[in-house]
C-alpha cells in the first residue's frame, strides 16, 4: 500500500536501540540513522528495489533515485513519490538548483512521508550538468547553501547533501572543506561524501564511478575537521571489512552497486553493523514475498512483474543454479505468464541441492 500525503510511520526503532556491547566504542554511533544506507542509483533504486531491500534489512536507510524538482513541480507527483509504508526509513533525493523550486519539492516530499530530503551535488552526467545541478553545484557552494536553507525552512525532516570530494582533477582539500563549511552554515548537518572527484568532462557516469581514484582519507579528515557534523562515506565499498574500517573513521557508510548486484549481503547488516537480530527470512522466503508483492502491484497499479523481478536477479548470487534461476526471471518470452508460474519455473531451474556431508559423529 502506498503512503498517503501526511501519513507518518511509527518512530524509527533504531533511535531506541541499545548499543551492541561487543562492538568497539570507536565505531560510529549505532543509533545514527545514517550508519548504513543504500545509495540513490538512477534506474535502479525505485520503490520495487527498495521493497526488496527492506525485506533483507530493517535498519538500513534507503534512498530513492534522484527526482528533479521540475518533474515534481510540473509532472506527475504521485508517480514520482508514491512508495510503500514498508520502505521506512526512506529518503527522497532531489536534483535541482533553484532555492524556491527545491523548497517546493522538499515540501512535497515531506508531505508524502519521506524521512529525509537529500540534495544531489555529486552526479557528473552531462544531462544533469545541462540542468545546472548535480556535481557542478560544488562550484557554487553559496547557491547550495541557499537551496538548503530554503528547504530547511519549510520541512521538519533532515535536509542532507550528497557530494564528491572535488571537481575534475583538482584535489585541493580546501575545496571540499570550504564547500561543507559554507553549506553547514545554512543548516545542513549531514553530508554523504562520495570519496572520488567528479570529472565533468571526458568521462561517462560509469567511468566517473571507477576512474577517479578513491581517497577515503579525505573523508576521514572531513570528520576530524567537522566533528559536530554527521559525515558518511560512499564509493567502492563492497565488503564487511571495509565497512567496519570506515565506521571507525566516519559516522556512516553508503553502499551502491554491490548492494544492488549482491542484495543478500544486506541480510547480514542488521546484525553486523547494528547489533540487531539477523534477517529471519531465507532466500526462498524473500522470493516468495516478492511474488506476493508482484501480484499486489499488478492488481492495484497494473505493474508488470517483469519491472519488479529485475531488481532481485542477484538474490542467489554465488549459489548453485543461480545463473539458470536468473535466466528464467529475466526471460522476456515468459512475460505473458503470471508471476507465480514464472517463480515455479525459476525454482525448478535451480540445481539440486547436494546432501550435507556426514559428520564423524553421525
PDB file of C-alpha atoms in Angstrom, residues 61-353:
ATOM      1  CA  UNK A  61      18.357   3.815   5.330  1.00  0.00           C
ATOM      2  CA  UNK A  62      17.139   3.567   1.724  1.00  0.00           C
ATOM      3  CA  UNK A  63      17.311   6.344  -0.883  1.00  0.00           C
ATOM      4  CA  UNK A  64      15.153   6.998  -3.913  1.00  0.00           C
ATOM      5  CA  UNK A  65      16.501   7.577  -7.352  1.00  0.00           C
ATOM      6  CA  UNK A  66      17.188  11.252  -7.973  1.00  0.00           C
ATOM      7  CA  UNK A  67      13.944  13.096  -8.747  1.00  0.00           C
ATOM      8  CA  UNK A  68      14.307  16.512 -10.372  1.00  0.00           C
ATOM      9  CA  UNK A  69      12.439  19.486  -8.998  1.00  0.00           C
ATOM     10  CA  UNK A  70      10.945  20.041 -12.450  1.00  0.00           C
ATOM     11  CA  UNK A  71       9.481  16.536 -12.508  1.00  0.00           C
ATOM     12  CA  UNK A  72       7.690  17.205  -9.221  1.00  0.00           C
ATOM     13  CA  UNK A  73       6.574  20.759  -9.927  1.00  0.00           C
ATOM     14  CA  UNK A  74       5.396  20.144 -13.492  1.00  0.00           C
ATOM     15  CA  UNK A  75       4.881  16.372 -13.616  1.00  0.00           C
ATOM     16  CA  UNK A  76       3.003  13.511 -12.001  1.00  0.00           C
ATOM     17  CA  UNK A  77       3.726  13.853  -8.293  1.00  0.00           C
ATOM     18  CA  UNK A  78       2.145  10.547  -7.313  1.00  0.00           C
ATOM     19  CA  UNK A  79       4.130   8.609  -9.908  1.00  0.00           C
ATOM     20  CA  UNK A  80       7.388  10.046  -8.604  1.00  0.00           C
ATOM     21  CA  UNK A  81       6.691   9.993  -4.865  1.00  0.00           C
ATOM     22  CA  UNK A  82       4.426   7.003  -4.202  1.00  0.00           C
ATOM     23  CA  UNK A  83       6.063   4.352  -2.056  1.00  0.00           C
ATOM     24  CA  UNK A  84       5.189   1.582   0.374  1.00  0.00           C
ATOM     25  CA  UNK A  85       4.951   2.221   4.101  1.00  0.00           C
ATOM     26  CA  UNK A  86       7.157  -0.870   4.473  1.00  0.00           C
ATOM     27  CA  UNK A  87      10.109   1.028   2.995  1.00  0.00           C
ATOM     28  CA  UNK A  88      10.742   3.278   6.021  1.00  0.00           C
ATOM     29  CA  UNK A  89      13.230   4.691   6.786  1.00  0.00           C
ATOM     30  CA  UNK A  90      13.456   6.132   3.263  1.00  0.00           C
ATOM     31  CA  UNK A  91      14.954   9.365   1.922  1.00  0.00           C
ATOM     32  CA  UNK A  92      13.982  11.362  -1.155  1.00  0.00           C
ATOM     33  CA  UNK A  93      16.890  12.599  -3.259  1.00  0.00           C
ATOM     34  CA  UNK A  94      16.243  15.786  -5.229  1.00  0.00           C
ATOM     35  CA  UNK A  95      18.055  17.205  -8.224  1.00  0.00           C
ATOM     36  CA  UNK A  96      17.803  20.947  -8.695  1.00  0.00           C
ATOM     37  CA  UNK A  97      19.449  24.283  -8.007  1.00  0.00           C
ATOM     38  CA  UNK A  98      16.779  26.983  -7.701  1.00  0.00           C
ATOM     39  CA  UNK A  99      16.058  27.539  -3.987  1.00  0.00           C
ATOM     40  CA  UNK A 100      12.340  28.203  -4.492  1.00  0.00           C
ATOM     41  CA  UNK A 101      11.945  25.047  -6.593  1.00  0.00           C
ATOM     42  CA  UNK A 102      13.874  22.983  -4.059  1.00  0.00           C
ATOM     43  CA  UNK A 103      11.671  24.297  -1.266  1.00  0.00           C
ATOM     44  CA  UNK A 104       8.519  23.368  -3.152  1.00  0.00           C
ATOM     45  CA  UNK A 105       9.817  19.886  -3.990  1.00  0.00           C
ATOM     46  CA  UNK A 106      11.062  19.300  -0.441  1.00  0.00           C
ATOM     47  CA  UNK A 107       7.673  20.277   0.957  1.00  0.00           C
ATOM     48  CA  UNK A 108       6.022  17.722  -1.314  1.00  0.00           C
ATOM     49  CA  UNK A 109       8.482  15.042  -0.202  1.00  0.00           C
ATOM     50  CA  UNK A 110       7.786  15.738   3.464  1.00  0.00           C
ATOM     51  CA  UNK A 111       4.023  15.720   2.857  1.00  0.00           C
ATOM     52  CA  UNK A 112       4.294  12.293   1.250  1.00  0.00           C
ATOM     53  CA  UNK A 113       6.051  10.955   4.345  1.00  0.00           C
ATOM     54  CA  UNK A 114       9.738  10.752   3.407  1.00  0.00           C
ATOM     55  CA  UNK A 115      12.102  10.669   6.387  1.00  0.00           C
ATOM     56  CA  UNK A 116      14.788  12.858   4.809  1.00  0.00           C
ATOM     57  CA  UNK A 117      15.307  15.197   1.873  1.00  0.00           C
ATOM     58  CA  UNK A 118      18.698  14.853   0.166  1.00  0.00           C
ATOM     59  CA  UNK A 119      20.193  17.229  -2.384  1.00  0.00           C
ATOM     60  CA  UNK A 120      22.273  15.711  -5.192  1.00  0.00           C
ATOM     61  CA  UNK A 121      25.588  17.539  -5.570  1.00  0.00           C
ATOM     62  CA  UNK A 122      27.503  14.551  -6.867  1.00  0.00           C
ATOM     63  CA  UNK A 123      26.084  13.320 -10.181  1.00  0.00           C
ATOM     64  CA  UNK A 124      28.526  14.126 -13.030  1.00  0.00           C
ATOM     65  CA  UNK A 125      26.351  13.255 -16.048  1.00  0.00           C
ATOM     66  CA  UNK A 126      26.125  15.753 -18.893  1.00  0.00           C
ATOM     67  CA  UNK A 127      22.331  15.713 -18.690  1.00  0.00           C
ATOM     68  CA  UNK A 128      22.494  16.826 -15.076  1.00  0.00           C
ATOM     69  CA  UNK A 129      25.129  19.438 -15.904  1.00  0.00           C
ATOM     70  CA  UNK A 130      22.845  20.900 -18.559  1.00  0.00           C
ATOM     71  CA  UNK A 131      20.296  21.396 -15.813  1.00  0.00           C
ATOM     72  CA  UNK A 132      22.951  23.198 -13.732  1.00  0.00           C
ATOM     73  CA  UNK A 133      22.741  20.784 -10.810  1.00  0.00           C
ATOM     74  CA  UNK A 134      24.481  17.649  -9.580  1.00  0.00           C
ATOM     75  CA  UNK A 135      28.263  17.732  -9.138  1.00  0.00           C
ATOM     76  CA  UNK A 136      28.696  21.081 -10.853  1.00  0.00           C
ATOM     77  CA  UNK A 137      26.907  22.662  -7.871  1.00  0.00           C
ATOM     78  CA  UNK A 138      30.071  22.134  -5.843  1.00  0.00           C
ATOM     79  CA  UNK A 139      31.478  25.091  -7.759  1.00  0.00           C
ATOM     80  CA  UNK A 140      28.686  27.221  -6.290  1.00  0.00           C
ATOM     81  CA  UNK A 141      28.613  26.497  -2.552  1.00  0.00           C
ATOM     82  CA  UNK A 142      26.604  29.613  -1.724  1.00  0.00           C
ATOM     83  CA  UNK A 143      23.874  28.590  -4.157  1.00  0.00           C
ATOM     84  CA  UNK A 144      23.781  25.154  -2.493  1.00  0.00           C
ATOM     85  CA  UNK A 145      23.589  26.856   0.890  1.00  0.00           C
ATOM     86  CA  UNK A 146      20.679  28.985  -0.296  1.00  0.00           C
ATOM     87  CA  UNK A 147      18.877  25.879  -1.555  1.00  0.00           C
ATOM     88  CA  UNK A 148      19.498  24.041   1.703  1.00  0.00           C
ATOM     89  CA  UNK A 149      18.194  26.951   3.760  1.00  0.00           C
ATOM     90  CA  UNK A 150      15.088  27.186   1.575  1.00  0.00           C
ATOM     91  CA  UNK A 151      14.371  23.512   2.235  1.00  0.00           C
ATOM     92  CA  UNK A 152      15.214  23.604   5.941  1.00  0.00           C
ATOM     93  CA  UNK A 153      12.774  26.481   6.363  1.00  0.00           C
ATOM     94  CA  UNK A 154       9.789  24.508   5.040  1.00  0.00           C
ATOM     95  CA  UNK A 155      10.280  20.900   6.279  1.00  0.00           C
ATOM     96  CA  UNK A 156      10.717  19.275   9.669  1.00  0.00           C
ATOM     97  CA  UNK A 157      12.733  16.287   8.421  1.00  0.00           C
ATOM     98  CA  UNK A 158      16.527  16.378   7.973  1.00  0.00           C
ATOM     99  CA  UNK A 159      17.898  18.071   4.846  1.00  0.00           C
ATOM    100  CA  UNK A 160      21.156  16.439   3.739  1.00  0.00           C
ATOM    101  CA  UNK A 161      23.649  16.791   0.888  1.00  0.00           C
ATOM    102  CA  UNK A 162      25.416  14.103  -1.143  1.00  0.00           C
ATOM    103  CA  UNK A 163      28.527  15.300  -2.958  1.00  0.00           C
ATOM    104  CA  UNK A 164      32.004  14.434  -4.245  1.00  0.00           C
ATOM    105  CA  UNK A 165      35.377  15.379  -2.757  1.00  0.00           C
ATOM    106  CA  UNK A 166      36.365  17.528  -5.718  1.00  0.00           C
ATOM    107  CA  UNK A 167      35.717  18.568  -9.281  1.00  0.00           C
ATOM    108  CA  UNK A 168      37.789  17.451 -12.288  1.00  0.00           C
ATOM    109  CA  UNK A 169      41.433  16.909 -11.314  1.00  0.00           C
ATOM    110  CA  UNK A 170      41.536  19.485  -8.533  1.00  0.00           C
ATOM    111  CA  UNK A 171      42.466  17.527  -5.406  1.00  0.00           C
ATOM    112  CA  UNK A 172      42.813  20.562  -3.145  1.00  0.00           C
ATOM    113  CA  UNK A 173      41.370  19.544   0.217  1.00  0.00           C
ATOM    114  CA  UNK A 174      40.386  23.118   0.921  1.00  0.00           C
ATOM    115  CA  UNK A 175      37.828  22.969  -1.907  1.00  0.00           C
ATOM    116  CA  UNK A 176      35.631  20.305  -0.280  1.00  0.00           C
ATOM    117  CA  UNK A 177      36.309  21.579   3.246  1.00  0.00           C
ATOM    118  CA  UNK A 178      35.085  25.063   2.354  1.00  0.00           C
ATOM    119  CA  UNK A 179      32.087  23.628   0.475  1.00  0.00           C
ATOM    120  CA  UNK A 180      30.958  21.770   3.587  1.00  0.00           C
ATOM    121  CA  UNK A 181      31.661  24.749   5.822  1.00  0.00           C
ATOM    122  CA  UNK A 182      29.520  27.059   3.695  1.00  0.00           C
ATOM    123  CA  UNK A 183      26.616  24.630   3.333  1.00  0.00           C
ATOM    124  CA  UNK A 184      26.652  23.684   7.018  1.00  0.00           C
ATOM    125  CA  UNK A 185      26.093  27.313   7.961  1.00  0.00           C
ATOM    126  CA  UNK A 186      22.766  27.136   6.108  1.00  0.00           C
ATOM    127  CA  UNK A 187      21.509  24.341   8.361  1.00  0.00           C
ATOM    128  CA  UNK A 188      22.751  21.115   6.792  1.00  0.00           C
ATOM    129  CA  UNK A 189      24.094  18.769   9.455  1.00  0.00           C
ATOM    130  CA  UNK A 190      24.586  15.610   7.365  1.00  0.00           C
ATOM    131  CA  UNK A 191      26.928  15.154   4.407  1.00  0.00           C
ATOM    132  CA  UNK A 192      27.248  11.926   2.401  1.00  0.00           C
ATOM    133  CA  UNK A 193      30.600  12.103   0.660  1.00  0.00           C
ATOM    134  CA  UNK A 194      31.489  10.073  -2.430  1.00  0.00           C
ATOM    135  CA  UNK A 195      35.243   9.658  -1.971  1.00  0.00           C
ATOM    136  CA  UNK A 196      36.094  10.407  -5.613  1.00  0.00           C
ATOM    137  CA  UNK A 197      36.364  13.575  -7.642  1.00  0.00           C
ATOM    138  CA  UNK A 198      33.732  14.143 -10.323  1.00  0.00           C
ATOM    139  CA  UNK A 199      35.316  14.701 -13.729  1.00  0.00           C
ATOM    140  CA  UNK A 200      32.772  16.798 -15.560  1.00  0.00           C
ATOM    141  CA  UNK A 201      34.365  16.413 -18.981  1.00  0.00           C
ATOM    142  CA  UNK A 202      35.675  13.337 -20.755  1.00  0.00           C
ATOM    143  CA  UNK A 203      34.230  10.596 -18.557  1.00  0.00           C
ATOM    144  CA  UNK A 204      30.858   8.862 -18.614  1.00  0.00           C
ATOM    145  CA  UNK A 205      28.907   8.469 -15.358  1.00  0.00           C
ATOM    146  CA  UNK A 206      30.072   4.834 -15.236  1.00  0.00           C
ATOM    147  CA  UNK A 207      33.710   5.870 -15.703  1.00  0.00           C
ATOM    148  CA  UNK A 208      33.235   8.516 -13.018  1.00  0.00           C
ATOM    149  CA  UNK A 209      32.467   5.684 -10.583  1.00  0.00           C
ATOM    150  CA  UNK A 210      35.667   3.843 -11.475  1.00  0.00           C
ATOM    151  CA  UNK A 211      38.455   6.042 -12.857  1.00  0.00           C
ATOM    152  CA  UNK A 212      38.904   8.977 -10.444  1.00  0.00           C
ATOM    153  CA  UNK A 213      40.890   7.474  -7.566  1.00  0.00           C
ATOM    154  CA  UNK A 214      39.227   6.754  -4.250  1.00  0.00           C
ATOM    155  CA  UNK A 215      40.561   8.897  -1.409  1.00  0.00           C
ATOM    156  CA  UNK A 216      38.978   7.632   1.758  1.00  0.00           C
ATOM    157  CA  UNK A 217      41.453   9.586   3.868  1.00  0.00           C
ATOM    158  CA  UNK A 218      39.963  12.845   2.640  1.00  0.00           C
ATOM    159  CA  UNK A 219      36.555  11.880   4.041  1.00  0.00           C
ATOM    160  CA  UNK A 220      38.144  10.868   7.333  1.00  0.00           C
ATOM    161  CA  UNK A 221      39.837  14.253   7.500  1.00  0.00           C
ATOM    162  CA  UNK A 222      36.492  15.974   6.954  1.00  0.00           C
ATOM    163  CA  UNK A 223      35.105  14.175  10.010  1.00  0.00           C
ATOM    164  CA  UNK A 224      38.070  15.330  12.050  1.00  0.00           C
ATOM    165  CA  UNK A 225      37.612  18.916  10.902  1.00  0.00           C
ATOM    166  CA  UNK A 226      33.831  18.865  11.393  1.00  0.00           C
ATOM    167  CA  UNK A 227      33.296  16.628  14.447  1.00  0.00           C
ATOM    168  CA  UNK A 228      29.894  18.190  15.122  1.00  0.00           C
ATOM    169  CA  UNK A 229      28.557  17.170  11.682  1.00  0.00           C
ATOM    170  CA  UNK A 230      27.449  13.720  10.515  1.00  0.00           C
ATOM    171  CA  UNK A 231      29.806  12.549   7.769  1.00  0.00           C
ATOM    172  CA  UNK A 232      29.030   9.363   5.830  1.00  0.00           C
ATOM    173  CA  UNK A 233      31.254   7.857   3.150  1.00  0.00           C
ATOM    174  CA  UNK A 234      30.348   6.385  -0.248  1.00  0.00           C
ATOM    175  CA  UNK A 235      32.358   4.876  -3.088  1.00  0.00           C
ATOM    176  CA  UNK A 236      33.703   1.418  -3.906  1.00  0.00           C
ATOM    177  CA  UNK A 237      32.704  -0.206  -0.602  1.00  0.00           C
ATOM    178  CA  UNK A 238      31.929  -3.887  -1.073  1.00  0.00           C
ATOM    179  CA  UNK A 239      32.999  -5.939   1.986  1.00  0.00           C
ATOM    180  CA  UNK A 240      32.234  -6.202   5.699  1.00  0.00           C
ATOM    181  CA  UNK A 241      35.853  -5.424   6.481  1.00  0.00           C
ATOM    182  CA  UNK A 242      35.882  -2.124   4.594  1.00  0.00           C
ATOM    183  CA  UNK A 243      32.576  -1.090   6.158  1.00  0.00           C
ATOM    184  CA  UNK A 244      33.963  -1.672   9.652  1.00  0.00           C
ATOM    185  CA  UNK A 245      37.183   0.140   8.802  1.00  0.00           C
ATOM    186  CA  UNK A 246      35.216   3.170   7.678  1.00  0.00           C
ATOM    187  CA  UNK A 247      32.834   3.112  10.648  1.00  0.00           C
ATOM    188  CA  UNK A 248      35.920   3.584  12.802  1.00  0.00           C
ATOM    189  CA  UNK A 249      36.624   6.857  10.962  1.00  0.00           C
ATOM    190  CA  UNK A 250      33.277   8.381   9.995  1.00  0.00           C
ATOM    191  CA  UNK A 251      29.626   8.286  11.055  1.00  0.00           C
ATOM    192  CA  UNK A 252      28.156   6.154   8.318  1.00  0.00           C
ATOM    193  CA  UNK A 253      28.676   4.098   5.183  1.00  0.00           C
ATOM    194  CA  UNK A 254      26.622   4.267   1.989  1.00  0.00           C
ATOM    195  CA  UNK A 255      26.882   1.291  -0.367  1.00  0.00           C
ATOM    196  CA  UNK A 256      25.866   1.441  -4.026  1.00  0.00           C
ATOM    197  CA  UNK A 257      26.450  -1.133  -6.777  1.00  0.00           C
ATOM    198  CA  UNK A 258      27.431  -4.010  -4.511  1.00  0.00           C
ATOM    199  CA  UNK A 259      24.173  -3.704  -2.590  1.00  0.00           C
ATOM    200  CA  UNK A 260      22.236  -3.899  -5.844  1.00  0.00           C
ATOM    201  CA  UNK A 261      24.131  -6.738  -7.521  1.00  0.00           C
ATOM    202  CA  UNK A 262      24.546  -8.810  -4.349  1.00  0.00           C
ATOM    203  CA  UNK A 263      21.479  -7.926  -2.264  1.00  0.00           C
ATOM    204  CA  UNK A 264      21.820 -10.915   0.074  1.00  0.00           C
ATOM    205  CA  UNK A 265      24.751  -9.057   1.657  1.00  0.00           C
ATOM    206  CA  UNK A 266      22.162  -6.738   3.207  1.00  0.00           C
ATOM    207  CA  UNK A 267      20.678  -9.659   5.138  1.00  0.00           C
ATOM    208  CA  UNK A 268      23.718  -9.547   7.487  1.00  0.00           C
ATOM    209  CA  UNK A 269      23.810  -5.802   8.035  1.00  0.00           C
ATOM    210  CA  UNK A 270      21.377  -5.543  10.947  1.00  0.00           C
ATOM    211  CA  UNK A 271      23.461  -7.951  12.999  1.00  0.00           C
ATOM    212  CA  UNK A 272      26.933  -6.889  11.872  1.00  0.00           C
ATOM    213  CA  UNK A 273      26.515  -3.127  11.927  1.00  0.00           C
ATOM    214  CA  UNK A 274      23.617  -2.503  14.333  1.00  0.00           C
ATOM    215  CA  UNK A 275      23.855  -5.320  16.861  1.00  0.00           C
ATOM    216  CA  UNK A 276      20.250  -6.220  15.997  1.00  0.00           C
ATOM    217  CA  UNK A 277      18.813  -9.651  15.174  1.00  0.00           C
ATOM    218  CA  UNK A 278      19.688 -11.217  11.839  1.00  0.00           C
ATOM    219  CA  UNK A 279      17.263 -11.084   8.951  1.00  0.00           C
ATOM    220  CA  UNK A 280      14.913 -14.000   9.651  1.00  0.00           C
ATOM    221  CA  UNK A 281      13.950 -14.785   6.042  1.00  0.00           C
ATOM    222  CA  UNK A 282      15.617 -17.316   3.775  1.00  0.00           C
ATOM    223  CA  UNK A 283      16.253 -16.568   0.113  1.00  0.00           C
ATOM    224  CA  UNK A 284      13.276 -18.742  -0.793  1.00  0.00           C
ATOM    225  CA  UNK A 285      11.059 -16.772   1.591  1.00  0.00           C
ATOM    226  CA  UNK A 286      12.293 -13.459   0.202  1.00  0.00           C
ATOM    227  CA  UNK A 287      11.489 -14.648  -3.322  1.00  0.00           C
ATOM    228  CA  UNK A 288       8.032 -15.740  -2.174  1.00  0.00           C
ATOM    229  CA  UNK A 289       7.391 -12.352  -0.553  1.00  0.00           C
ATOM    230  CA  UNK A 290       8.444 -10.657  -3.778  1.00  0.00           C
ATOM    231  CA  UNK A 291       5.988 -12.789  -5.764  1.00  0.00           C
ATOM    232  CA  UNK A 292       3.228 -11.725  -3.357  1.00  0.00           C
ATOM    233  CA  UNK A 293       4.308  -8.122  -3.885  1.00  0.00           C
ATOM    234  CA  UNK A 294       4.263  -8.582  -7.678  1.00  0.00           C
ATOM    235  CA  UNK A 295       0.689  -9.812  -7.507  1.00  0.00           C
ATOM    236  CA  UNK A 296      -0.405  -6.885  -5.326  1.00  0.00           C
ATOM    237  CA  UNK A 297       1.291  -4.384  -7.617  1.00  0.00           C
ATOM    238  CA  UNK A 298      -0.352  -5.928 -10.669  1.00  0.00           C
ATOM    239  CA  UNK A 299      -3.801  -5.836  -9.044  1.00  0.00           C
ATOM    240  CA  UNK A 300      -3.527  -2.350  -7.529  1.00  0.00           C
ATOM    241  CA  UNK A 301      -1.397  -0.437 -10.018  1.00  0.00           C
ATOM    242  CA  UNK A 302      -1.141  -2.536 -13.163  1.00  0.00           C
ATOM    243  CA  UNK A 303       2.615  -3.022 -12.684  1.00  0.00           C
ATOM    244  CA  UNK A 304       4.032  -5.940 -14.658  1.00  0.00           C
ATOM    245  CA  UNK A 305       6.079  -8.418 -12.652  1.00  0.00           C
ATOM    246  CA  UNK A 306       8.968  -8.073 -15.108  1.00  0.00           C
ATOM    247  CA  UNK A 307       9.613  -4.497 -13.903  1.00  0.00           C
ATOM    248  CA  UNK A 308       9.979  -5.805 -10.352  1.00  0.00           C
ATOM    249  CA  UNK A 309      11.846  -9.060 -10.962  1.00  0.00           C
ATOM    250  CA  UNK A 310      14.852  -7.297 -12.488  1.00  0.00           C
ATOM    251  CA  UNK A 311      15.821  -5.975  -9.068  1.00  0.00           C
ATOM    252  CA  UNK A 312      16.127  -9.392  -7.436  1.00  0.00           C
ATOM    253  CA  UNK A 313      18.278 -11.108 -10.075  1.00  0.00           C
ATOM    254  CA  UNK A 314      21.278 -11.052  -7.725  1.00  0.00           C
ATOM    255  CA  UNK A 315      19.406 -12.651  -4.822  1.00  0.00           C
ATOM    256  CA  UNK A 316      21.027 -16.078  -5.350  1.00  0.00           C
ATOM    257  CA  UNK A 317      24.433 -14.713  -6.330  1.00  0.00           C
ATOM    258  CA  UNK A 318      27.123 -17.363  -5.909  1.00  0.00           C
ATOM    259  CA  UNK A 319      24.770 -20.309  -5.335  1.00  0.00           C
ATOM    260  CA  UNK A 320      24.445 -23.440  -7.497  1.00  0.00           C
ATOM    261  CA  UNK A 321      21.842 -22.905 -10.185  1.00  0.00           C
ATOM    262  CA  UNK A 322      21.783 -19.128  -9.710  1.00  0.00           C
ATOM    263  CA  UNK A 323      22.504 -18.451 -13.378  1.00  0.00           C
ATOM    264  CA  UNK A 324      19.638 -20.649 -14.580  1.00  0.00           C
ATOM    265  CA  UNK A 325      17.294 -19.165 -11.971  1.00  0.00           C
ATOM    266  CA  UNK A 326      18.258 -15.659 -13.089  1.00  0.00           C
ATOM    267  CA  UNK A 327      17.716 -16.527 -16.737  1.00  0.00           C
ATOM    268  CA  UNK A 328      14.145 -17.613 -16.048  1.00  0.00           C
ATOM    269  CA  UNK A 329      13.220 -14.409 -14.217  1.00  0.00           C
ATOM    270  CA  UNK A 330      14.796 -12.273 -16.954  1.00  0.00           C
ATOM    271  CA  UNK A 331      13.382 -14.209 -19.929  1.00  0.00           C
ATOM    272  CA  UNK A 332      11.130 -11.811 -21.860  1.00  0.00           C
ATOM    273  CA  UNK A 333       9.443 -14.791 -23.532  1.00  0.00           C
ATOM    274  CA  UNK A 334       7.788 -15.590 -20.200  1.00  0.00           C
ATOM    275  CA  UNK A 335       6.307 -12.129 -19.717  1.00  0.00           C
ATOM    276  CA  UNK A 336       2.841 -13.379 -20.666  1.00  0.00           C
ATOM    277  CA  UNK A 337       2.817 -15.796 -17.710  1.00  0.00           C
ATOM    278  CA  UNK A 338       1.676 -14.806 -14.207  1.00  0.00           C
ATOM    279  CA  UNK A 339       4.445 -14.150 -11.691  1.00  0.00           C
ATOM    280  CA  UNK A 340       3.682 -17.199  -9.577  1.00  0.00           C
ATOM    281  CA  UNK A 341       4.033 -19.509 -12.563  1.00  0.00           C
ATOM    282  CA  UNK A 342       7.359 -17.911 -13.518  1.00  0.00           C
ATOM    283  CA  UNK A 343       8.512 -18.394  -9.929  1.00  0.00           C
ATOM    284  CA  UNK A 344       7.749 -22.108 -10.200  1.00  0.00           C
ATOM    285  CA  UNK A 345       9.815 -22.321 -13.396  1.00  0.00           C
ATOM    286  CA  UNK A 346      12.666 -20.444 -11.720  1.00  0.00           C
ATOM    287  CA  UNK A 347      12.682 -22.721  -8.688  1.00  0.00           C
ATOM    288  CA  UNK A 348      12.686 -25.736 -10.985  1.00  0.00           C
ATOM    289  CA  UNK A 349      15.773 -24.388 -12.732  1.00  0.00           C
ATOM    290  CA  UNK A 350      17.819 -24.416  -9.536  1.00  0.00           C
ATOM    291  CA  UNK A 351      20.442 -27.140  -9.288  1.00  0.00           C
ATOM    292  CA  UNK A 352      19.508 -29.973  -6.930  1.00  0.00           C
ATOM    293  CA  UNK A 353      20.934 -29.328  -3.507  1.00  0.00           C
TER     294      UNK A 353
END
